[in-house]
Tab-separated table of N, CA, C and O in Angstrom:
chain	number	residue	atom	x	y	z
I	153	MET	N	70.270	-23.540	24.066
I	153	MET	CA	70.849	-23.220	24.505
I	153	MET	C	72.214	-24.151	23.387
I	153	MET	O	71.923	-25.281	23.179
I	154	LEU	N	73.016	-23.660	22.651
I	154	LEU	CA	73.502	-23.432	21.216
I	154	LEU	C	75.038	-24.121	22.389
I	154	LEU	O	76.069	-23.083	22.633
I	155	ILE	N	75.643	-25.392	22.140
I	155	ILE	CA	77.296	-25.652	22.919
I	155	ILE	C	77.870	-25.798	21.775
I	155	ILE	O	77.656	-26.741	20.666
I	156	LYS	N	79.051	-25.143	21.708
I	156	LYS	CA	80.157	-25.709	20.306
I	156	LYS	C	81.472	-26.366	21.033
I	156	LYS	O	81.758	-26.743	22.336
I	157	THR	N	81.617	-27.810	20.644
I	157	THR	CA	83.063	-28.677	20.923
I	157	THR	C	83.560	-29.230	20.011
I	157	THR	O	83.155	-28.918	18.521
I	158	ASN	N	84.718	-29.479	19.804
I	158	ASN	CA	85.915	-30.063	18.654
I	158	ASN	C	85.354	-31.561	18.644
I	158	ASN	O	86.025	-32.348	17.666
I	159	LYS	N	84.616	-31.699	19.714
I	159	LYS	CA	84.534	-33.341	19.677
I	159	LYS	C	83.708	-33.825	18.605
I	159	LYS	O	82.630	-33.577	18.169
I	160	SER	N	83.824	-35.005	17.815
I	160	SER	CA	83.057	-35.943	17.284
I	160	SER	C	81.453	-36.621	17.653
I	160	SER	O	82.323	-36.795	19.305
I	161	ARG	N	81.018	-36.336	17.301
I	161	ARG	CA	78.957	-36.910	17.811
I	161	ARG	C	78.633	-37.496	17.328
I	161	ARG	O	78.460	-36.967	15.677
I	162	PRO	N	78.181	-38.729	17.401
I	162	PRO	CA	77.379	-39.204	16.089
I	162	PRO	C	76.608	-39.002	16.256
I	162	PRO	O	75.632	-38.059	16.300
I	163	ALA	N	75.637	-39.204	14.449
I	163	ALA	CA	74.336	-38.736	14.340
I	163	ALA	C	73.384	-39.568	13.476
I	163	ALA	O	74.498	-40.561	12.996
I	164	PHE	N	72.308	-39.381	13.320
I	164	PHE	CA	71.711	-40.081	12.879
I	164	PHE	C	70.553	-39.852	12.050
I	164	PHE	O	70.442	-38.525	12.486
I	165	GLY	N	70.308	-40.371	10.160
I	165	GLY	CA	69.684	-39.629	9.707
I	165	GLY	C	68.584	-40.431	8.572
I	165	GLY	O	68.953	-41.718	9.096
I	166	CYS	N	67.295	-40.006	8.910
I	166	CYS	CA	66.240	-41.751	8.414
I	166	CYS	C	65.570	-41.101	7.230
I	166	CYS	O	64.867	-40.214	7.157
I	167	VAL	N	65.550	-41.692	5.606
I	167	VAL	CA	64.759	-41.991	4.818
I	167	VAL	C	63.550	-42.206	4.323
I	167	VAL	O	63.713	-43.441	4.736
I	168	CYS	N	62.646	-42.383	4.940
I	168	CYS	CA	61.454	-43.493	4.519
I	168	CYS	C	60.618	-42.786	2.703
I	168	CYS	O	60.303	-41.683	2.852
I	169	VAL	N	60.966	-44.108	2.409
I	169	VAL	CA	60.184	-43.527	0.734
I	169	VAL	C	59.224	-45.049	0.553
I	169	VAL	O	59.868	-45.817	1.014
I	170	PRO	N	57.766	-44.979	0.788
I	170	PRO	CA	56.916	-46.189	0.185
I	170	PRO	C	57.085	-46.738	-0.723
I	170	PRO	O	57.850	-46.157	-2.074
I	171	LYS	N	56.862	-48.579	-0.805
I	171	LYS	CA	57.200	-48.607	-2.570
I	171	LYS	C	57.205	-48.446	-3.881
I	171	LYS	O	57.786	-48.649	-4.068
I	172	ALA	N	55.715	-47.874	-3.534
I	172	ALA	CA	54.815	-47.399	-4.427
I	172	ALA	C	55.318	-46.065	-5.106
I	172	ALA	O	55.104	-45.896	-6.021
I	173	ALA	N	55.881	-45.491	-4.216
I	173	ALA	CA	56.587	-43.946	-4.606
I	173	ALA	C	57.791	-44.138	-5.476
I	173	ALA	O	58.878	-44.624	-5.178
I	174	THR	N	58.162	-42.117	-6.195
I	174	THR	CA	59.392	-42.789	-7.014
I	174	THR	C	59.979	-41.576	-5.649
I	174	THR	O	59.849	-40.468	-5.907
I	175	PRO	N	61.305	-42.218	-5.826
I	175	PRO	CA	62.277	-41.338	-4.988
I	175	PRO	C	62.501	-39.972	-5.655
I	175	PRO	O	63.339	-40.469	-7.180
I	176	LEU	N	62.892	-38.532	-4.967
I	176	LEU	CA	63.115	-37.615	-5.485
I	176	LEU	C	63.785	-37.215	-4.592
I	176	LEU	O	63.845	-37.224	-3.241
I	177	HIS	N	65.168	-36.536	-5.429
I	177	HIS	CA	66.066	-35.210	-4.801
I	177	HIS	C	65.598	-34.368	-4.915
I	177	HIS	O	66.133	-34.115	-6.217
I	178	TYR	N	66.106	-33.457	-4.541
I	178	TYR	CA	66.007	-31.698	-4.449
I	178	TYR	C	67.420	-31.322	-4.118
I	178	TYR	O	67.986	-31.363	-3.484
I	179	PHE	N	67.507	-30.877	-5.924
I	179	PHE	CA	69.519	-29.832	-5.929
I	179	PHE	C	68.770	-28.182	-6.180
I	179	PHE	O	68.040	-28.314	-7.341
I	180	LYS	N	69.066	-27.442	-5.061
I	180	LYS	CA	69.633	-26.060	-5.200
I	180	LYS	C	70.430	-25.139	-5.903
I	180	LYS	O	71.724	-25.526	-4.838
I	181	GLU	N	70.604	-24.869	-6.569
I	181	GLU	CA	72.006	-24.119	-7.717
I	181	GLU	C	71.661	-23.053	-7.667
I	181	GLU	O	71.112	-22.842	-8.789
I	182	SER	N	72.216	-21.712	-6.955
I	182	SER	CA	71.722	-20.442	-7.211
I	182	SER	C	70.606	-20.707	-7.767
I	182	SER	O	69.908	-20.024	-6.012
I	183	ASN	N	70.258	-19.695	-8.310
I	183	ASN	CA	68.381	-19.651	-8.471
I	183	ASN	C	67.452	-20.639	-9.339
I	183	ASN	O	66.647	-20.852	-10.148
I	184	GLN	N	68.171	-21.702	-9.245
I	184	GLN	CA	67.142	-22.352	-10.288
I	184	GLN	C	67.161	-23.393	-9.047
I	184	GLN	O	68.078	-24.233	-7.988
I	185	LEU	N	66.353	-24.721	-8.921
I	185	LEU	CA	65.848	-25.673	-8.014
I	185	LEU	C	65.604	-26.854	-9.238
I	185	LEU	O	64.521	-27.020	-10.334
I	186	THR	N	66.205	-28.276	-8.781
I	186	THR	CA	65.725	-29.664	-9.783
I	186	THR	C	65.473	-30.266	-9.273
I	186	THR	O	66.143	-30.899	-8.051
I	187	ALA	N	64.549	-30.808	-9.502
I	187	ALA	CA	64.154	-32.519	-9.220
I	187	ALA	C	65.009	-33.635	-10.100
I	187	ALA	O	64.939	-33.562	-11.112
I	188	TYR	N	65.188	-34.637	-9.286
I	188	TYR	CA	66.300	-35.603	-9.373
I	188	TYR	C	65.521	-36.728	-9.419
I	188	TYR	O	64.892	-36.887	-8.251
I	189	LYS	N	64.752	-37.743	-10.787
I	189	LYS	CA	64.551	-39.213	-9.834
I	189	LYS	C	65.792	-40.147	-9.627
I	189	LYS	O	66.660	-40.440	-10.459
I	190	VAL	N	66.028	-40.189	-8.019
I	190	VAL	CA	66.776	-40.968	-7.678
I	190	VAL	C	67.073	-42.921	-7.588
I	190	VAL	O	65.086	-42.972	-7.475
I	191	ASP	N	67.296	-43.438	-7.348
I	191	ASP	CA	66.679	-45.221	-6.862
I	191	ASP	C	66.506	-45.375	-5.344
I	191	ASP	O	67.448	-44.178	-4.745
I	192	ARG	N	66.494	-46.035	-4.892
I	192	ARG	CA	66.102	-46.346	-3.308
I	192	ARG	C	67.379	-46.374	-3.102
I	192	ARG	O	67.879	-46.471	-1.880
I	193	HIS	N	68.681	-46.962	-3.723
I	193	HIS	CA	70.165	-46.780	-2.591
I	193	HIS	C	70.976	-45.235	-2.794
I	193	HIS	O	71.732	-44.680	-2.233
I	194	PHE	N	70.488	-44.427	-3.796
I	194	PHE	CA	70.994	-42.661	-3.992
I	194	PHE	C	71.040	-42.334	-2.022
I	194	PHE	O	72.445	-41.951	-1.849
I	195	PHE	N	70.408	-42.456	-1.212
I	195	PHE	CA	70.325	-41.950	0.027
I	195	PHE	C	71.241	-42.174	1.219
I	195	PHE	O	71.472	-42.112	2.033
I	196	ASN	N	71.940	-43.818	0.834
I	196	ASN	CA	72.620	-44.117	1.164
I	196	ASN	C	74.208	-44.315	1.053
I	196	ASN	O	74.563	-43.873	1.873
I	197	CYS	N	74.181	-43.109	-0.048
I	197	CYS	CA	75.456	-43.011	-0.282
I	197	CYS	C	76.031	-41.107	-0.776
I	197	CYS	O	77.232	-40.966	-1.423
I	198	PHE	N	75.110	-40.432	-0.604
I	198	PHE	CA	75.168	-39.445	-1.615
I	198	PHE	C	75.677	-38.282	-0.949
I	198	PHE	O	75.456	-38.504	0.304
I	199	VAL	N	76.332	-37.173	-1.155
I	199	VAL	CA	77.227	-36.940	-0.670
I	199	VAL	C	76.428	-35.051	-0.626
I	199	VAL	O	75.865	-34.025	-1.300
I	200	PRO	N	75.724	-34.926	1.262
I	200	PRO	CA	75.021	-33.503	0.685
I	200	PRO	C	76.052	-32.119	0.104
I	200	PRO	O	77.131	-31.837	0.468
I	201	GLY	N	74.789	-31.006	-1.000
I	201	GLY	CA	76.373	-30.117	-1.240
I	201	GLY	C	76.352	-30.882	-2.834
I	201	GLY	O	76.706	-29.952	-3.663
I	202	GLU	N	76.477	-32.141	-3.082
I	202	GLU	CA	76.953	-32.609	-4.555
I	202	GLU	C	75.445	-32.883	-5.230
I	202	GLU	O	75.008	-33.199	-4.810
I	203	LYS	N	75.966	-32.361	-6.960
I	203	LYS	CA	75.075	-32.702	-7.581
I	203	LYS	C	74.410	-34.179	-8.542
I	203	LYS	O	75.512	-34.645	-8.097
I	204	PRO	N	72.919	-34.700	-7.914
I	204	PRO	CA	72.380	-35.886	-8.339
I	204	PRO	C	73.365	-36.568	-9.868
I	204	PRO	O	73.395	-35.387	-9.979
I	205	ASN	N	73.583	-38.091	-9.614
I	205	ASN	CA	74.154	-38.266	-11.282
I	205	ASN	C	72.715	-38.586	-11.804
I	205	ASN	O	72.855	-40.360	-10.928
I	206	ALA	N	72.119	-38.516	-11.728
I	206	ALA	CA	70.627	-39.097	-11.935
I	206	ALA	C	69.973	-37.967	-13.139
I	206	ALA	O	69.629	-37.348	-13.441
I	207	PRO	N	68.653	-38.947	-13.542
I	207	PRO	CA	67.637	-38.103	-14.357
I	207	PRO	C	67.229	-36.688	-13.618
I	207	PRO	O	66.783	-37.158	-12.570
I	208	ILE	N	67.498	-36.399	-14.602
I	208	ILE	CA	66.208	-34.929	-14.252
I	208	ILE	C	65.017	-34.868	-13.970
I	208	ILE	O	64.705	-34.932	-15.793
I	209	ILE	N	63.618	-34.676	-13.683
I	209	ILE	CA	62.390	-34.409	-13.747
I	209	ILE	C	61.754	-33.045	-14.176
I	209	ILE	O	61.049	-33.159	-15.084
I	210	ALA	N	62.018	-31.881	-13.105
I	210	ALA	CA	61.589	-30.646	-13.356
I	210	ALA	C	63.243	-29.793	-12.692
I	210	ALA	O	63.653	-30.259	-12.275
I	211	GLN	N	63.073	-28.674	-13.527
I	211	GLN	CA	63.440	-27.979	-13.212
I	211	GLN	C	62.261	-25.951	-13.093
I	211	GLN	O	62.091	-26.119	-13.884
I	212	THR	N	62.725	-25.425	-12.142
I	212	THR	CA	62.375	-23.849	-12.141
I	212	THR	C	63.379	-23.025	-11.186
I	212	THR	O	64.234	-23.161	-10.704
I	213	ASN	N	63.035	-21.722	-11.739
I	213	ASN	CA	63.498	-20.978	-11.391
I	213	ASN	C	62.560	-20.130	-9.813
I	213	ASN	O	61.795	-20.324	-9.854
I	214	ILE	N	63.545	-20.424	-9.097
I	214	ILE	CA	63.761	-19.243	-7.499
I	214	ILE	C	63.340	-18.031	-7.936
I	214	ILE	O	64.858	-16.915	-8.644
I	215	LYS	N	61.766	-17.152	-7.751
I	215	LYS	CA	62.118	-16.048	-8.215
I	215	LYS	C	62.379	-15.758	-6.045
I	215	LYS	O	62.295	-16.005	-4.767
I	216	LYS	N	63.424	-14.174	-6.274
I	216	LYS	CA	63.735	-13.642	-4.661
I	216	LYS	C	62.521	-13.033	-3.951
I	216	LYS	O	61.964	-12.239	-5.319
I	217	ALA	N	62.418	-12.993	-3.049
I	217	ALA	CA	60.927	-12.088	-2.482
I	217	ALA	C	61.397	-10.871	-2.658
I	217	ALA	O	62.631	-10.108	-2.438
């Protein structure tokens, strides 16, 4: 059941990245998917939907089914 209200509701998100891993963020724009190499602080302050200001690791075109 979906309930819609105008009241604010607290939410919580969590990202776990092992110390030895390189944190990546994937961003889709029109038909292209881009992987960005981000630092560990990126996930604390990024705005969903905004393109990251970080080095690009890879890009690929997305094929429509």
